[in-house]
C-alpha positions in Angstrom: 0.0 0.0 0.0 1.3 3.4 -1.0 2.4 5.6 1.9 0.4 8.8 2.5 0.7 11.3 5.4 -2.6 12.6 6.7 -3.5 16.2 6.0 -3.2 17.0 9.7 0.4 15.8 9.6 1.3 18.0 6.6 -0.3 21.0 8.4 1.8 20.3 11.6 5.0 20.0 9.6 4.3 23.3 7.8 3.3 25.0 11.1 6.5 23.7 12.8 8.6 25.2 10.0 6.7 28.5 10.2 7.0 28.8 13.9 10.7 28.0 13.8 11.4 30.5 11.0 9.6 33.3 13.0 11.5 32.3 16.2 14.8 32.1 14.4 14.4 35.5 12.8 13.3 37.3 16.0 16.1 35.8 18.2 18.8 36.3 15.5 17.7 39.9 14.9 18.0 40.7 18.6 20.8 38.4 19.8 22.5 36.9 16.8 25.8 37.3 14.9 26.2 40.5 13.0 28.3 40.7 9.9 31.5 42.6 10.6 31.7 45.5 8.2 34.2 48.1 7.2 37.2 45.7 7.1 40.3 47.6 5.9 43.7 46.0 5.3 46.0 46.4 8.3 49.7 45.4 8.5 49.9 45.8 12.3 50.0 42.8 14.5 47.0 42.7 16.9 47.9 43.3 20.5 44.7 42.4 22.3 44.4 38.8 21.1 46.9 35.9 21.2 47.6 33.7 18.1 45.9 30.8 19.9 42.8 32.9 20.5 42.9 34.2 16.9 42.9 30.6 15.7 39.7 29.9 17.7 38.2 33.1 16.4 39.0 32.0 12.8 37.2 28.7 13.2 40.0 26.3 14.0 38.6 23.7 16.5 41.4 21.2 16.5 43.1 21.3 20.0 46.4 20.0 18.8 46.6 22.5 15.9 45.8 25.4 18.3 48.4 24.3 20.8 51.0 24.1 17.9 50.2 27.7 17.1 50.9 28.5 20.8 54.2 26.8 20.4 55.1 28.9 17.4 54.2 32.0 19.5 56.5 30.8 22.4 59.4 30.4 19.9 58.7 33.9 18.5 58.7 35.4 21.9 62.0 33.7 22.9 60.7 31.3 25.5 61.7 28.3 23.4 65.0 28.4 21.5 65.7 26.5 18.3 69.3 25.1 18.4 71.4 22.6 16.5 71.8 19.3 18.2 75.2 18.6 19.8 75.8 15.9 17.2 75.2 18.4 14.3 77.7 20.8 15.8 80.4 18.1 16.3 80.0 16.1 13.1 78.6 18.7 10.7 81.8 18.7 8.6 82.1 14.9 8.4 81.4 13.5 4.9 78.1 11.6 4.6 76.9 12.8 8.0 73.1 13.1 8.1 71.8 16.0 10.3 70.4 14.8 13.6 67.8 17.6 13.8 66.9 20.8 15.7 66.5 20.9 19.4 63.8 23.0 21.1 65.3 24.2 24.3 63.6 26.3 27.0 65.1 29.8 27.6 65.2 29.6 31.3 66.4 33.2 31.6 63.2 34.5 30.1 61.0 31.9 31.8 62.3 32.9 35.2 61.6 36.6 34.5 57.9 36.6 35.6 57.6 40.4 35.0 58.6 39.9 31.4 56.3 36.9 31.1 53.4 38.9 32.4 54.0 41.7 29.8 54.5 39.6 26.7 52.4 36.4 27.2 48.7 36.0 27.2 47.1 33.9 30.0 46.7 30.9 27.7 50.3 31.1 26.5 51.6 31.3 30.1 49.5 28.3 31.1 50.7 26.3 28.1 54.3 27.2 28.9 53.9 25.9 32.5 52.5 22.6 31.2 55.4 22.3 28.7 57.9 22.9 31.5 56.2 20.3 33.7 56.2 17.6 31.0 59.6 18.3 29.5 63.1 18.2 31.1 64.7 21.4 29.8 64.0 20.5 26.2 60.8 19.7 24.3 59.9 16.0 23.8 62.6 14.8 26.2 60.6 14.3 29.4 57.4 12.7 30.6 54.7 11.7 28.2 52.9 14.7 26.8 49.5 13.5 25.5 46.4 14.8 23.8 44.8 15.3 27.2 47.3 18.0 28.0 46.2 19.8 24.8 42.5 19.6 25.8 43.2 21.1 29.2 44.6 24.3 27.6 41.9 24.2 24.8 39.0 24.1 27.3 40.4 27.0 29.3 40.9 28.9 26.0 37.3 28.3 25.0 36.0 29.5 28.3 37.8 32.8 27.8 36.8 33.1 24.2 33.1 32.6 24.7 30.8 33.3 27.7 28.0 35.5 28.9 30.0 38.5 29.8 31.3 41.3 27.6 34.8 40.4 28.7 34.6 37.4 26.4 35.0 37.6 22.6 31.9 35.7 21.7 28.5 34.9 23.3 27.2 31.6 22.0 23.5 32.0 23.2 23.1 28.2 23.6 19.8 28.7 25.5 18.2 29.8 22.2 19.3 26.6 20.5 17.8 24.5 23.3 14.5 26.4 22.9 14.7 25.7 19.1 15.1 22.0 19.8 12.3 22.0 22.3 9.9 23.5 19.7 11.0 20.8 17.3 10.3 18.0 19.9 6.9 19.6 20.7 5.7 19.5 17.1 7.1 16.0 16.6 5.2 14.7 19.6 2.1 16.4 18.2 2.7 14.9 14.8 3.0 11.4 16.3 -0.1 11.9 18.5 -2.3 12.9 15.5 -1.0 10.6 12.8 0.3 7.6 14.7 2.6 5.2 12.9 2.4 7.4 9.8 4.7 9.9 11.6 7.6 7.4 11.6 8.7 8.3 8.1 9.0 12.1 8.6 10.4 11.6 12.1 13.1 9.3 10.8 14.4 11.9 8.4 15.5 14.2 11.3 18.0 11.7 12.9 19.2 10.4 9.6 20.0 13.9 8.3 21.9 14.7 11.5 23.8 11.5 11.2 24.9 12.3 7.6 26.0 15.8 8.8 28.0 14.3 11.7 29.7 11.8 9.5 30.6 14.4 7.0 32.2 16.6 9.7 34.3 13.6 10.8 35.3 12.9 7.3 36.3 16.6 6.8 38.3 16.5 10.0 40.2 13.4 8.9 41.0 14.9 5.4 42.4 18.1 6.8 44.2 16.7 9.8 47.8 17.7 8.8 49.4 16.7 12.1 48.8 12.9 12.0 52.1 11.2 11.4 52.8 8.9 8.5 53.0 5.8 10.7 49.2 6.3 11.4 48.3 7.0 7.8 46.7 3.5 7.4 44.5 4.1 10.4 43.4 7.4 8.9 42.6 5.6 5.6 40.6 3.0 7.5 38.6 5.6 9.4 37.8 7.5 6.2 36.8 4.3 4.4 34.4 3.3 7.2 32.9 6.8 7.4 32.4 6.8 3.6 30.6 3.5 3.7 28.4 4.5 6.6 27.6 7.9 4.9 26.6 6.3 1.6 24.4 3.7 3.4 22.6 6.3 5.5 22.3 8.7 2.6 20.7 6.0 0.5 18.2 5.2 3.3 17.6 9.0 3.8 16.8 9.6 0.2 14.4 6.7 0.2 12.6 8.1 3.2 12.3 11.6 1.5 11.0 10.0 -1.7 8.4 8.0 0.3 7.2 11.1 2.2 6.9 13.1 -1.0 5.9 16.7 -1.0 5.8 17.1 2.9 9.5 16.3 3.0 10.1 19.9 1.9 9.1 21.0 5.3 11.3 18.5 7.1 14.4 19.1 5.0 13.8 22.9 5.3 13.7 22.5 9.1 17.0 20.7 9.1 18.6 23.4 6.9 17.1 26.1 9.1 18.6 24.5 12.2 22.1 24.4 10.8 21.9 28.0 9.7 20.5 29.0 13.1 23.3 27.0 14.9 25.9 28.9 12.9 24.4 32.4 13.3 22.7 32.7 16.7 25.9 33.5 18.6 27.2 37.0 18.6 30.5 38.8 19.0 31.0 41.2 21.9 32.4 44.7 21.3 35.8 43.3 22.2 35.3 40.4 19.8 34.2 42.6 16.9 37.3 44.8 17.3 39.6 41.7 17.4 37.8 40.0 14.5 37.9 43.2 12.4 41.7 43.5 13.0 42.3 39.8 12.2 40.3 40.0 9.0 42.1 43.2 8.1 45.5 41.5 8.6 44.4 38.6 6.5 43.2 41.0 3.8 46.5 42.8 3.8 48.6 39.7 3.5 46.4 38.3 0.8 46.6 41.5 -1.2 50.2 40.9 -2.0 51.3 44.4 -0.8 54.8 44.5 0.5 56.8 47.1 2.4 60.5 48.0 1.9 62.6 47.9 5.0 65.8 49.8 5.5 66.6 48.0 8.8 66.9 44.2 8.5 66.3 43.6 12.2 63.1 45.5 12.1 61.9 43.3 9.2 62.9 40.2 11.1 61.0 41.3 14.2 57.8 41.8 12.1 58.2 38.4 10.4 58.6 36.7 13.8 55.5 38.3 15.1 53.4 37.5 12.1 54.3 33.8 11.7 52.0 32.5 14.6 49.1 34.7 13.3 49.5 33.5 9.7 49.2 29.9 10.9 46.2 30.8 13.0 44.5 32.6 10.1 45.4 29.8 7.6 47.3 32.1 5.3 50.7 30.5 5.5 51.3 30.3 1.7 50.4 34.0 1.2 52.6 34.9 4.2 55.7 33.1 2.8 55.2 34.8 -0.6 55.0 38.2 1.2 58.2 37.4 3.1 60.1 36.4 -0.1 58.9 39.6 -1.9 59.7 41.8 1.1 63.3 40.4 1.4 63.8 40.9 -2.4 62.3 44.5 -2.3 64.4 45.4 0.7 67.6 44.1 -0.9 68.4 41.5 1.7 68.6 38.4 -0.6 72.2 37.7 0.5 71.0 37.4 4.1 68.3 34.8 3.6 70.1 32.1 5.6 70.5 34.5 8.5 66.9 35.7 8.3 65.5 32.1 8.2 67.6 31.2 11.2 66.4 34.2 13.2 62.7 33.7 12.5 62.9 29.8 12.6 61.7 30.0 9.0 62.6 26.5 8.0 60.6 25.1 10.9 57.6 27.1 9.8 57.9 26.7 6.0 58.6 22.9 6.1 56.3 22.1 9.1 59.2 20.4 10.9 57.9 21.2 14.4 54.3 20.5 13.4 55.2 17.0 12.2 57.3 16.3 15.2 54.7 17.6 17.7 51.9 15.8 15.9 53.8 12.5 15.9 54.6 12.9 19.6 51.0 13.6 20.5 49.5 10.8 18.5 52.1 8.3 19.6 51.9 9.0 23.3 48.1 9.2 23.2 47.7 6.0 21.2 49.6 4.1 23.9 46.6 4.5 26.2 44.0 3.4 23.7 
């Protein structure tokens, strides 16, 4: 027998969508995210937000990636020094010698100067530095096991400072409005089931199936763009992606069949799911502090992407600027554009003959080749996987 949803059911689905559209518009209008306008290119480094916080503001949600950005910031500010290993120093002239690798050593002179730390480090950077010192014996990756859980401790503290109900935060998520949205959906779904009985199973099944597909796609996307997973775990990554793909295809097939079975009323159900996703993304709002920081970050991103370069007469001034901009370029995901800007600036300023010195001063090879990122990612995944 052909499936057909009662007229009462169609009316309830349409009413649910109408009520949610009205509710979403009103709450978004008064409490939701505003588009940040009047963004002008700026070359200055923001002073009221750390690179770690900037990464969160730009949408990076991976804890390990954000902590890596914090590590770049600690190197830039001189709390971690990049040095040649003792073997590289001794055997560098030996024929056939393969370089042992850089060492990341704590600068105890700066670490012990708490006045200096208070002036140049944000709260999250200082907390991260303390954890690094606790888990490493004078040198990174040479002490106790540093696992993913350590990253999450810093990440959760960072999130609490980034978002909250007070204007001191950068972003107010307004989660209570999302809960009310879900409550309205549940109310109408219960009403639908009460009036149409078993006929409600088809439209009601579309909601969880849609959210499962969305969740699986988020997992897939995260796996594809995870740049810190070491090569030794690449097969595990491939297996996860393959399993997620199979599950996504299977659930999508079932979802499409449910939508086809429901027919015209499925428009209301699918529209409700789309509305929920849009609402989820836009109901939060930036505080005054957040708007200023976001405008500055977007302006910096715009400046670097523009390809505009400045000629420097003083090489040390140029190096200082490069060192400051590196963590922010990683946080704002404009690494390629930043490297191009650096190359053009060096050429324009006439410092091509000093490239080796400049790279050493700004830890450029570590940044350009992702040496530290790969090492840090490998350390995190290895130590964390031991406890699985």
